[in-house]
mmCIF file of C-alpha atoms in Angstrom:
data_model
loop_
_atom_site.group_PDB
_atom_site.id
_atom_site.type_symbol
_atom_site.label_atom_id
_atom_site.label_comp_id
_atom_site.label_asym_id
_atom_site.label_seq_id
_atom_site.Cartn_x
_atom_site.Cartn_y
_atom_site.Cartn_z
ATOM 1 C CA UNK T 358 0.000 -0.405 0.196
ATOM 2 C CA UNK T 359 1.247 3.676 -0.727
ATOM 3 C CA UNK T 360 1.272 6.254 1.289
ATOM 4 C CA UNK T 361 -2.772 7.215 0.373
ATOM 5 C CA UNK T 362 -5.244 6.324 2.649
ATOM 6 C CA UNK T 363 -8.828 5.648 0.725
ATOM 7 C CA UNK T 364 -10.190 5.279 4.285
ATOM 8 C CA UNK T 365 -12.828 2.321 3.296
ATOM 9 C CA UNK T 366 -12.850 -1.092 1.605
ATOM 10 C CA UNK T 367 -14.994 -0.823 -1.569
ATOM 11 C CA UNK T 368 -16.287 -3.388 -4.477
ATOM 12 C CA UNK T 369 -14.913 -2.593 -8.377
ATOM 13 C CA UNK T 370 -17.201 -3.200 -10.926
ATOM 14 C CA UNK T 371 -16.029 -2.702 -14.685
ATOM 15 C CA UNK T 372 -19.659 -2.314 -16.031
ATOM 16 C CA UNK T 373 -20.992 -0.061 -13.380
ATOM 17 C CA UNK T 374 -22.671 2.947 -15.793
ATOM 18 C CA UNK T 375 -21.631 5.983 -13.912
ATOM 19 C CA UNK T 376 -18.230 4.533 -12.432
ATOM 20 C CA UNK T 377 -15.010 6.670 -13.990
ATOM 21 C CA UNK T 378 -12.425 4.406 -14.818
ATOM 22 C CA UNK T 379 -10.066 2.802 -12.021
ATOM 23 C CA UNK T 380 -12.955 3.915 -9.084
ATOM 24 C CA UNK T 381 -14.587 1.635 -6.136
ATOM 25 C CA UNK T 382 -18.131 2.109 -5.450
ATOM 26 C CA UNK T 383 -18.913 2.734 -1.576
ATOM 27 C CA UNK T 384 -21.713 2.986 0.460
ATOM 28 C CA UNK T 385 -20.230 4.723 2.981
ATOM 29 C CA UNK T 386 -18.738 8.291 3.240
ATOM 30 C CA UNK T 387 -15.185 8.374 3.705
ATOM 31 C CA UNK T 388 -13.408 11.305 5.866
ATOM 32 C CA UNK T 389 -10.477 12.398 4.329
ATOM 33 C CA UNK T 390 -8.805 15.431 5.701
ATOM 34 C CA UNK T 391 -5.322 17.079 5.951
ATOM 35 C CA UNK T 392 -5.710 18.077 9.338
ATOM 36 C CA UNK T 393 -8.049 18.293 12.489
ATOM 37 C CA UNK T 394 -11.756 18.932 12.026
ATOM 38 C CA UNK T 395 -12.708 22.737 12.965
ATOM 39 C CA UNK T 396 -15.527 24.012 14.578
ATOM 40 C CA UNK T 397 -17.152 26.546 12.967
ATOM 41 C CA UNK T 398 -20.024 28.821 14.823
ATOM 42 C CA UNK T 399 -22.464 29.912 12.064
ATOM 43 C CA UNK T 400 -22.501 33.057 14.041
ATOM 44 C CA UNK T 401 -18.955 33.490 13.211
ATOM 45 C CA UNK T 402 -19.584 32.025 9.745
ATOM 46 C CA UNK T 403 -18.912 34.266 6.482
ATOM 47 C CA UNK T 404 -18.123 33.725 2.685
ATOM 48 C CA UNK T 405 -16.106 36.125 0.866
ATOM 49 C CA UNK T 406 -15.083 36.378 -2.666
ATOM 50 C CA UNK T 407 -12.733 39.083 -3.357
ATOM 51 C CA UNK T 408 -12.190 40.517 -6.606
ATOM 52 C CA UNK T 409 -8.818 41.156 -8.703
ATOM 53 C CA UNK T 410 -9.914 45.129 -8.210
ATOM 54 C CA UNK T 411 -10.121 44.163 -4.727
ATOM 55 C CA UNK T 412 -13.570 44.405 -4.131
ATOM 56 C CA UNK T 413 -14.614 42.096 -1.045
ATOM 57 C CA UNK T 414 -18.068 41.019 -1.402
ATOM 58 C CA UNK T 415 -19.811 38.573 1.856
ATOM 59 C CA UNK T 416 -22.427 36.796 3.129
ATOM 60 C CA UNK T 417 -23.333 35.531 6.742
ATOM 61 C CA UNK T 418 -24.683 32.516 7.684
ATOM 62 C CA UNK T 419 -27.895 34.586 7.574
ATOM 63 C CA UNK T 420 -27.656 35.953 3.775
ATOM 64 C CA UNK T 421 -26.347 32.750 2.982
ATOM 65 C CA UNK T 422 -29.658 31.235 4.267
ATOM 66 C CA UNK T 423 -31.596 33.671 2.157
ATOM 67 C CA UNK T 424 -30.175 33.125 -1.161
ATOM 68 C CA UNK T 425 -32.090 31.218 -3.910
ATOM 69 C CA UNK T 426 -31.691 26.904 -2.156
ATOM 70 C CA UNK T 427 -31.303 23.997 -4.136
ATOM 71 C CA UNK T 428 -32.172 20.459 -3.522
ATOM 72 C CA UNK T 429 -30.209 18.067 -5.860
ATOM 73 C CA UNK T 430 -29.043 14.470 -6.144
ATOM 74 C CA UNK T 431 -24.877 13.943 -7.621
ATOM 75 C CA UNK T 432 -22.333 10.881 -8.111
ATOM 76 C CA UNK T 433 -19.233 11.576 -6.025
ATOM 77 C CA UNK T 434 -15.746 10.774 -6.946
ATOM 78 C CA UNK T 435 -12.856 10.990 -4.396
ATOM 79 C CA UNK T 436 -9.024 10.669 -6.198
ATOM 80 C CA UNK T 437 -8.043 8.329 -3.654
ATOM 81 C CA UNK T 438 -10.593 5.824 -5.984
ATOM 82 C CA UNK T 439 -13.690 5.567 -3.728
ATOM 83 C CA UNK T 440 -17.307 7.097 -5.120
ATOM 84 C CA UNK T 441 -20.515 7.367 -3.844
ATOM 85 C CA UNK T 442 -23.441 7.471 -5.915
ATOM 86 C CA UNK T 443 -26.916 9.623 -5.185
ATOM 87 C CA UNK T 444 -25.546 11.737 -2.440
ATOM 88 C CA UNK T 445 -28.232 14.632 -1.804
ATOM 89 C CA UNK T 446 -27.460 18.348 -0.799
ATOM 90 C CA UNK T 447 -28.971 21.490 -0.255
ATOM 91 C CA UNK T 448 -27.066 24.532 -1.225
ATOM 92 C CA UNK T 449 -26.807 27.682 -3.197
ATOM 93 C CA UNK T 450 -25.373 27.756 -6.787
ATOM 94 C CA UNK T 451 -21.913 29.631 -6.678
ATOM 95 C CA UNK T 452 -23.448 31.349 -10.452
ATOM 96 C CA UNK T 453 -26.200 32.988 -7.371
ATOM 97 C CA UNK T 454 -23.175 34.397 -5.961
ATOM 98 C CA UNK T 455 -21.428 35.992 -9.428
ATOM 99 C CA UNK T 456 -24.477 37.800 -9.948
ATOM 100 C CA UNK T 457 -22.919 40.396 -8.690
ATOM 101 C CA UNK T 458 -19.750 40.520 -8.889
ATOM 102 C CA UNK T 459 -17.541 42.290 -11.806
ATOM 103 C CA UNK T 460 -14.691 40.266 -12.796
ATOM 104 C CA UNK T 461 -12.429 39.431 -15.909
ATOM 105 C CA UNK T 462 -10.528 36.478 -14.090
ATOM 106 C CA UNK T 463 -10.726 33.008 -15.693
ATOM 107 C CA UNK T 464 -9.620 31.074 -12.494
ATOM 108 C CA UNK T 465 -10.639 31.226 -8.650
ATOM 109 C CA UNK T 466 -8.743 30.033 -5.315
ATOM 110 C CA UNK T 467 -10.748 28.434 -2.773
ATOM 111 C CA UNK T 468 -9.963 28.489 1.176
ATOM 112 C CA UNK T 469 -11.121 27.163 4.183
ATOM 113 C CA UNK T 470 -11.137 27.382 7.881
ATOM 114 C CA UNK T 471 -8.150 25.367 8.838
ATOM 115 C CA UNK T 472 -5.856 26.614 5.624
ATOM 116 C CA UNK T 473 -6.773 24.100 3.060
ATOM 117 C CA UNK T 474 -6.761 25.889 -1.038
ATOM 118 C CA UNK T 475 -7.946 24.301 -3.929
ATOM 119 C CA UNK T 476 -7.961 25.944 -7.656
ATOM 120 C CA UNK T 477 -10.913 25.952 -9.975
ATOM 121 C CA UNK T 478 -11.420 27.514 -13.675
ATOM 122 C CA UNK T 479 -14.340 29.869 -13.519
ATOM 123 C CA UNK T 480 -16.015 27.493 -16.029
ATOM 124 C CA UNK T 481 -15.996 24.457 -13.434
ATOM 125 C CA UNK T 482 -17.959 26.251 -10.757
ATOM 126 C CA UNK T 483 -20.530 28.299 -13.172
ATOM 127 C CA UNK T 484 -23.547 27.293 -14.850
ATOM 128 C CA UNK T 485 -25.172 24.905 -12.819
ATOM 129 C CA UNK T 486 -21.699 23.350 -11.691
ATOM 130 C CA UNK T 487 -21.093 23.941 -8.187
ATOM 131 C CA UNK T 488 -22.378 24.982 -4.860
ATOM 132 C CA UNK T 489 -22.073 25.857 -1.868
ATOM 133 C CA UNK T 490 -23.836 23.362 0.594
ATOM 134 C CA UNK T 491 -25.045 22.832 4.329
ATOM 135 C CA UNK T 492 -26.896 20.159 4.620
ATOM 136 C CA UNK T 493 -26.427 16.503 3.322
ATOM 137 C CA UNK T 494 -29.078 13.712 3.204
ATOM 138 C CA UNK T 495 -31.431 16.105 5.318
ATOM 139 C CA UNK T 496 -29.548 17.153 7.844
ATOM 140 C CA UNK T 497 -26.888 20.037 8.784
ATOM 141 C CA UNK T 498 -23.588 19.421 7.244
ATOM 142 C CA UNK T 499 -21.317 17.541 10.261
ATOM 143 C CA UNK T 500 -18.140 19.231 11.082
ATOM 144 C CA UNK T 501 -16.306 15.733 9.621
ATOM 145 C CA UNK T 502 -18.246 16.099 6.491
ATOM 146 C CA UNK T 503 -17.090 20.353 6.210
ATOM 147 C CA UNK T 504 -20.012 21.929 7.977
ATOM 148 C CA UNK T 505 -21.704 23.586 8.372
ATOM 149 C CA UNK T 506 -20.856 24.761 4.566
ATOM 150 C CA UNK T 507 -18.651 23.351 2.323
ATOM 151 C CA UNK T 508 -18.298 23.661 -1.170
ATOM 152 C CA UNK T 509 -19.714 20.804 -3.515
ATOM 153 C CA UNK T 510 -17.915 20.345 -7.504
ATOM 154 C CA UNK T 511 -19.242 16.988 -8.046
ATOM 155 C CA UNK T 512 -17.796 17.023 -11.550
ATOM 156 C CA UNK T 513 -14.437 16.854 -10.530
ATOM 157 C CA UNK T 514 -12.357 14.921 -8.408
ATOM 158 C CA UNK T 515 -13.639 15.214 -4.853
ATOM 159 C CA UNK T 516 -10.461 16.889 -3.285
ATOM 160 C CA UNK T 517 -11.728 19.947 -5.515
ATOM 161 C CA UNK T 518 -14.640 20.474 -3.097
ATOM 162 C CA UNK T 519 -13.202 22.490 -0.282
ATOM 163 C CA UNK T 520 -14.100 21.633 3.491
ATOM 164 C CA UNK T 521 -14.884 24.441 5.892
ATOM 165 C CA UNK T 522 -15.201 27.241 2.887
ATOM 166 C CA UNK T 523 -14.734 30.666 3.552
ATOM 167 C CA UNK T 524 -14.089 31.966 0.224
ATOM 168 C CA UNK T 525 -12.547 32.613 -2.777
ATOM 169 C CA UNK T 526 -10.364 34.866 -4.623
ATOM 170 C CA UNK T 527 -10.283 35.079 -8.518
ATOM 171 C CA UNK T 528 -7.098 34.848 -10.337
ATOM 172 C CA UNK T 529 -5.320 35.630 -13.382
ATOM 173 C CA UNK T 530 -3.117 32.815 -13.750
ATOM 174 C CA UNK T 531 -4.270 28.813 -12.629
ATOM 175 C CA UNK T 532 -1.881 28.596 -9.325
ATOM 176 C CA UNK T 533 -2.221 25.194 -7.767
ATOM 177 C CA UNK T 534 -4.117 25.112 -4.026
ATOM 178 C CA UNK T 535 -2.632 22.784 -1.145
ATOM 179 C CA UNK T 536 -2.738 18.976 -3.059
ATOM 180 C CA UNK T 537 -2.418 20.755 -6.335
ATOM 181 C CA UNK T 538 0.998 21.792 -5.532
ATOM 182 C CA UNK T 539 2.559 18.435 -4.597
ATOM 183 C CA UNK T 540 1.952 16.171 -7.278
ATOM 184 C CA UNK T 541 -1.997 16.247 -8.018
ATOM 185 C CA UNK T 542 -3.763 17.402 -11.371
ATOM 186 C CA UNK T 543 -4.938 21.390 -11.562
ATOM 187 C CA UNK T 544 -8.054 20.305 -12.821
ATOM 188 C CA UNK T 545 -8.879 16.857 -11.530
ATOM 189 C CA UNK T 546 -11.739 15.276 -14.362
ATOM 190 C CA UNK T 547 -12.741 11.646 -12.841
ATOM 191 C CA UNK T 548 -13.389 10.841 -16.461
ATOM 192 C CA UNK T 549 -10.502 11.567 -17.646
ATOM 193 C CA UNK T 550 -8.517 10.125 -14.506
ATOM 194 C CA UNK T 551 -6.712 13.588 -14.470
ATOM 195 C CA UNK T 552 -5.496 12.612 -10.966
ATOM 196 C CA UNK T 553 -1.669 13.370 -10.989
ATOM 197 C CA UNK T 554 0.606 16.214 -12.713
ATOM 198 C CA UNK O 255 5.318 -0.491 2.556
ATOM 199 C CA UNK O 256 2.325 0.013 4.968
ATOM 200 C CA UNK O 257 1.049 2.286 7.473
ATOM 201 C CA UNK O 258 -1.340 -0.085 9.040
ATOM 202 C CA UNK O 259 -4.297 2.626 7.915
ATOM 203 C CA UNK O 260 -7.323 -0.040 6.532
ATOM 204 C CA UNK O 261 -6.928 -1.542 10.238
ATOM 205 C CA UNK O 262 -10.159 -1.218 12.011
ATOM 206 C CA UNK O 263 -11.375 1.018 9.053
ATOM 207 C CA UNK O 264 -13.495 -2.268 7.990
ATOM 208 C CA UNK O 265 -16.985 -0.426 8.257
ATOM 209 C CA UNK O 266 -15.418 1.743 6.128
ATOM 210 C CA UNK O 267 -16.137 5.464 7.871
ATOM 211 C CA UNK O 268 -12.314 6.261 7.711
ATOM 212 C CA UNK O 269 -11.628 8.501 11.000
ATOM 213 C CA UNK O 270 -15.107 10.250 12.085
ATOM 214 C CA UNK O 271 -15.397 13.586 14.332
ATOM 215 C CA UNK O 272 -14.142 13.045 18.103
ATOM 216 C CA UNK O 273 -11.526 10.528 17.410
ATOM 217 C CA UNK O 274 -8.245 10.880 17.016
ATOM 218 C CA UNK O 275 -7.393 11.347 13.442
ATOM 219 C CA UNK O 276 -3.849 11.976 13.720
ATOM 220 C CA UNK O 277 -0.659 9.643 13.699
ATOM 221 C CA UNK O 278 2.797 10.309 15.561
ATOM 222 C CA UNK O 279 5.151 10.975 13.119
ATOM 223 C CA UNK O 280 6.797 7.876 13.065
ATOM 224 C CA UNK O 281 4.220 6.913 10.308
ATOM 225 C CA UNK O 282 6.437 9.234 8.116
ATOM 226 C CA UNK O 283 9.087 6.531 8.598
ATOM 227 C CA UNK O 284 8.110 4.807 5.702
ATOM 228 C CA UNK O 285 7.697 7.128 2.695
ATOM 229 C CA UNK O 286 10.363 8.818 3.895
ATOM 230 C CA UNK O 287 12.867 6.841 3.166
ATOM 231 C CA UNK O 288 12.561 7.289 -0.512
ATOM 232 C CA UNK O 289 14.348 10.403 -0.057
ATOM 233 C CA UNK O 290 17.189 9.011 2.589
ATOM 234 C CA UNK O 291 18.506 5.640 3.766
ATOM 235 C CA UNK O 292 18.827 6.991 7.025
ATOM 236 C CA UNK O 293 16.214 7.594 9.372
ATOM 237 C CA UNK O 294 14.425 10.904 8.712
ATOM 238 C CA UNK O 295 12.041 10.847 11.918
ATOM 239 C CA UNK O 296 14.742 11.433 14.179
ATOM 240 C CA UNK O 297 15.706 14.768 12.377
ATOM 241 C CA UNK O 298 15.115 18.195 14.242
ATOM 242 C CA UNK O 299 13.052 20.695 12.284
ATOM 243 C CA UNK O 300 11.887 24.010 13.219
ATOM 244 C CA UNK O 301 8.714 24.905 12.650
ATOM 245 C CA UNK O 302 8.469 28.059 10.211
ATOM 246 C CA UNK O 303 5.766 29.336 11.779
ATOM 247 C CA UNK O 304 5.537 29.450 15.378
ATOM 248 C CA UNK O 305 10.052 28.734 15.771
ATOM 249 C CA UNK O 306 9.193 25.164 18.153
ATOM 250 C CA UNK O 307 11.643 22.971 17.615
ATOM 251 C CA UNK O 308 11.276 19.150 17.987
ATOM 252 C CA UNK O 309 12.116 15.690 15.906
ATOM 253 C CA UNK O 310 9.994 14.787 12.841
ATOM 254 C CA UNK O 311 8.770 11.626 14.733
ATOM 255 C CA UNK O 312 6.962 14.236 16.793
ATOM 256 C CA UNK O 313 4.684 15.983 15.086
ATOM 257 C CA UNK O 314 1.119 15.092 14.275
ATOM 258 C CA UNK O 315 0.703 13.126 10.820
ATOM 259 C CA UNK O 316 -2.855 13.244 8.457
ATOM 260 C CA UNK O 317 -3.237 10.560 6.570
ATOM 261 C CA UNK O 318 -6.337 9.924 5.409
ATOM 262 C CA UNK O 319 -5.793 12.200 3.088
ATOM 263 C CA UNK O 320 -4.397 12.228 -0.494
ATOM 264 C CA UNK O 321 -1.320 12.874 0.860
ATOM 265 C CA UNK O 322 0.207 12.951 3.907
ATOM 266 C CA UNK O 323 0.239 16.159 5.915
ATOM 267 C CA UNK O 324 2.511 16.734 9.042
ATOM 268 C CA UNK O 325 1.487 19.200 11.544
ATOM 269 C CA UNK O 326 3.181 21.080 14.125
ATOM 270 C CA UNK O 327 2.362 19.715 17.626
ATOM 271 C CA UNK O 328 2.287 23.414 18.996
ATOM 272 C CA UNK O 329 0.992 25.503 16.332
ATOM 273 C CA UNK O 330 -0.914 22.864 14.093
ATOM 274 C CA UNK O 331 0.850 24.637 11.039
ATOM 275 C CA UNK O 332 1.489 22.513 8.049
ATOM 276 C CA UNK O 333 5.158 21.489 8.150
ATOM 277 C CA UNK O 334 5.379 19.397 4.851
ATOM 278 C CA UNK O 335 3.541 16.720 3.172
ATOM 279 C CA UNK O 336 3.581 13.802 0.845
ATOM 280 C CA UNK O 337 2.111 12.908 -1.831
ATOM 281 C CA UNK O 338 2.619 9.789 -3.988
ATOM 282 C CA UNK O 339 1.081 10.587 -7.509
ATOM 283 C CA UNK O 340 1.623 9.580 -10.908
ATOM 284 C CA UNK O 341 4.859 6.616 -10.008
ATOM 285 C CA UNK O 342 6.393 9.497 -8.281
ATOM 286 C CA UNK O 343 6.859 10.607 -4.370
ATOM 287 C CA UNK O 344 6.898 14.660 -3.785
ATOM 288 C CA UNK O 345 7.954 15.845 -0.613
ATOM 289 C CA UNK O 346 7.099 19.702 -0.040
ATOM 290 C CA UNK O 347 9.069 21.073 3.067
ATOM 291 C CA UNK O 348 7.645 24.500 2.606
ATOM 292 C CA UNK O 349 6.735 24.510 6.786
ATOM 293 C CA UNK O 350 10.016 23.708 7.795
ATOM 294 C CA UNK O 351 12.577 26.705 8.527
ATOM 295 C CA UNK O 352 15.321 24.000 9.045
ATOM 296 C CA UNK O 353 16.189 20.396 8.953
ATOM 297 C CA UNK O 354 18.886 19.514 11.207
ATOM 298 C CA UNK O 355 20.128 15.734 11.645
ATOM 299 C CA UNK O 356 22.771 14.547 14.018
ATOM 300 C CA UNK O 357 26.699 13.441 12.001
ATOM 301 C CA UNK O 358 28.088 9.962 13.359
#
């Protein structure tokens, strides 16, 4: 075994529709993290979007809850090789956060409480492709799974779906984040097996 | 190389909130042997963030992730990251201002 721990034992089914190459199906929800689980009081929670002009758009927890909410079901795929089908979430589309934002930069860097970062192109987070979610399977999102709120970008490997998200800043270049700096792919499409550099 | 991380994970949940979710720095010994024939876990390092010094064996290692992350026992900052990616082992030491090892 290598130094990557997927934290589960699953089963592989090459003929399973919806399962990207090299992935195994699991019914559980493994917890992966590069650090301790932060406990964030929603009274203190804030989500910030910072543009290239230095303009900061901020949402408190109440602001966030008052935005249009979407409920949806998607499959998720972790680079450590597990996939989980039919996960049910509730949250706010990134399109909503960008409605009144003036930016021309094509890339973003998301950051989390606890210091984690991950880079994402705008084309991967707009047009209904990404959300800030606060409920999983009808319940408030547990801290171990990124609660009170995490980024969800289900069409990319799950390391892109930053837990404990606190904001993003616009970038002109596609600079790498926490794992992308150290061997993991800048993009991370599971169907193309974009796992590594 | 095995870190024994699959032990006790038969329910497939990995580590859950509330339990100890890190290993001690001795877990770095195997992966670091890719870079040195000696045992680098006995090397003393200095945290770039808080200045705390100690041998790598005393760090806290988070391994249930796409790579291993060793954090400072004092301030929690990331000291080093180790990934195995695409047939390559990558070692990121940006959180350490030095690593020191006693010569024989």
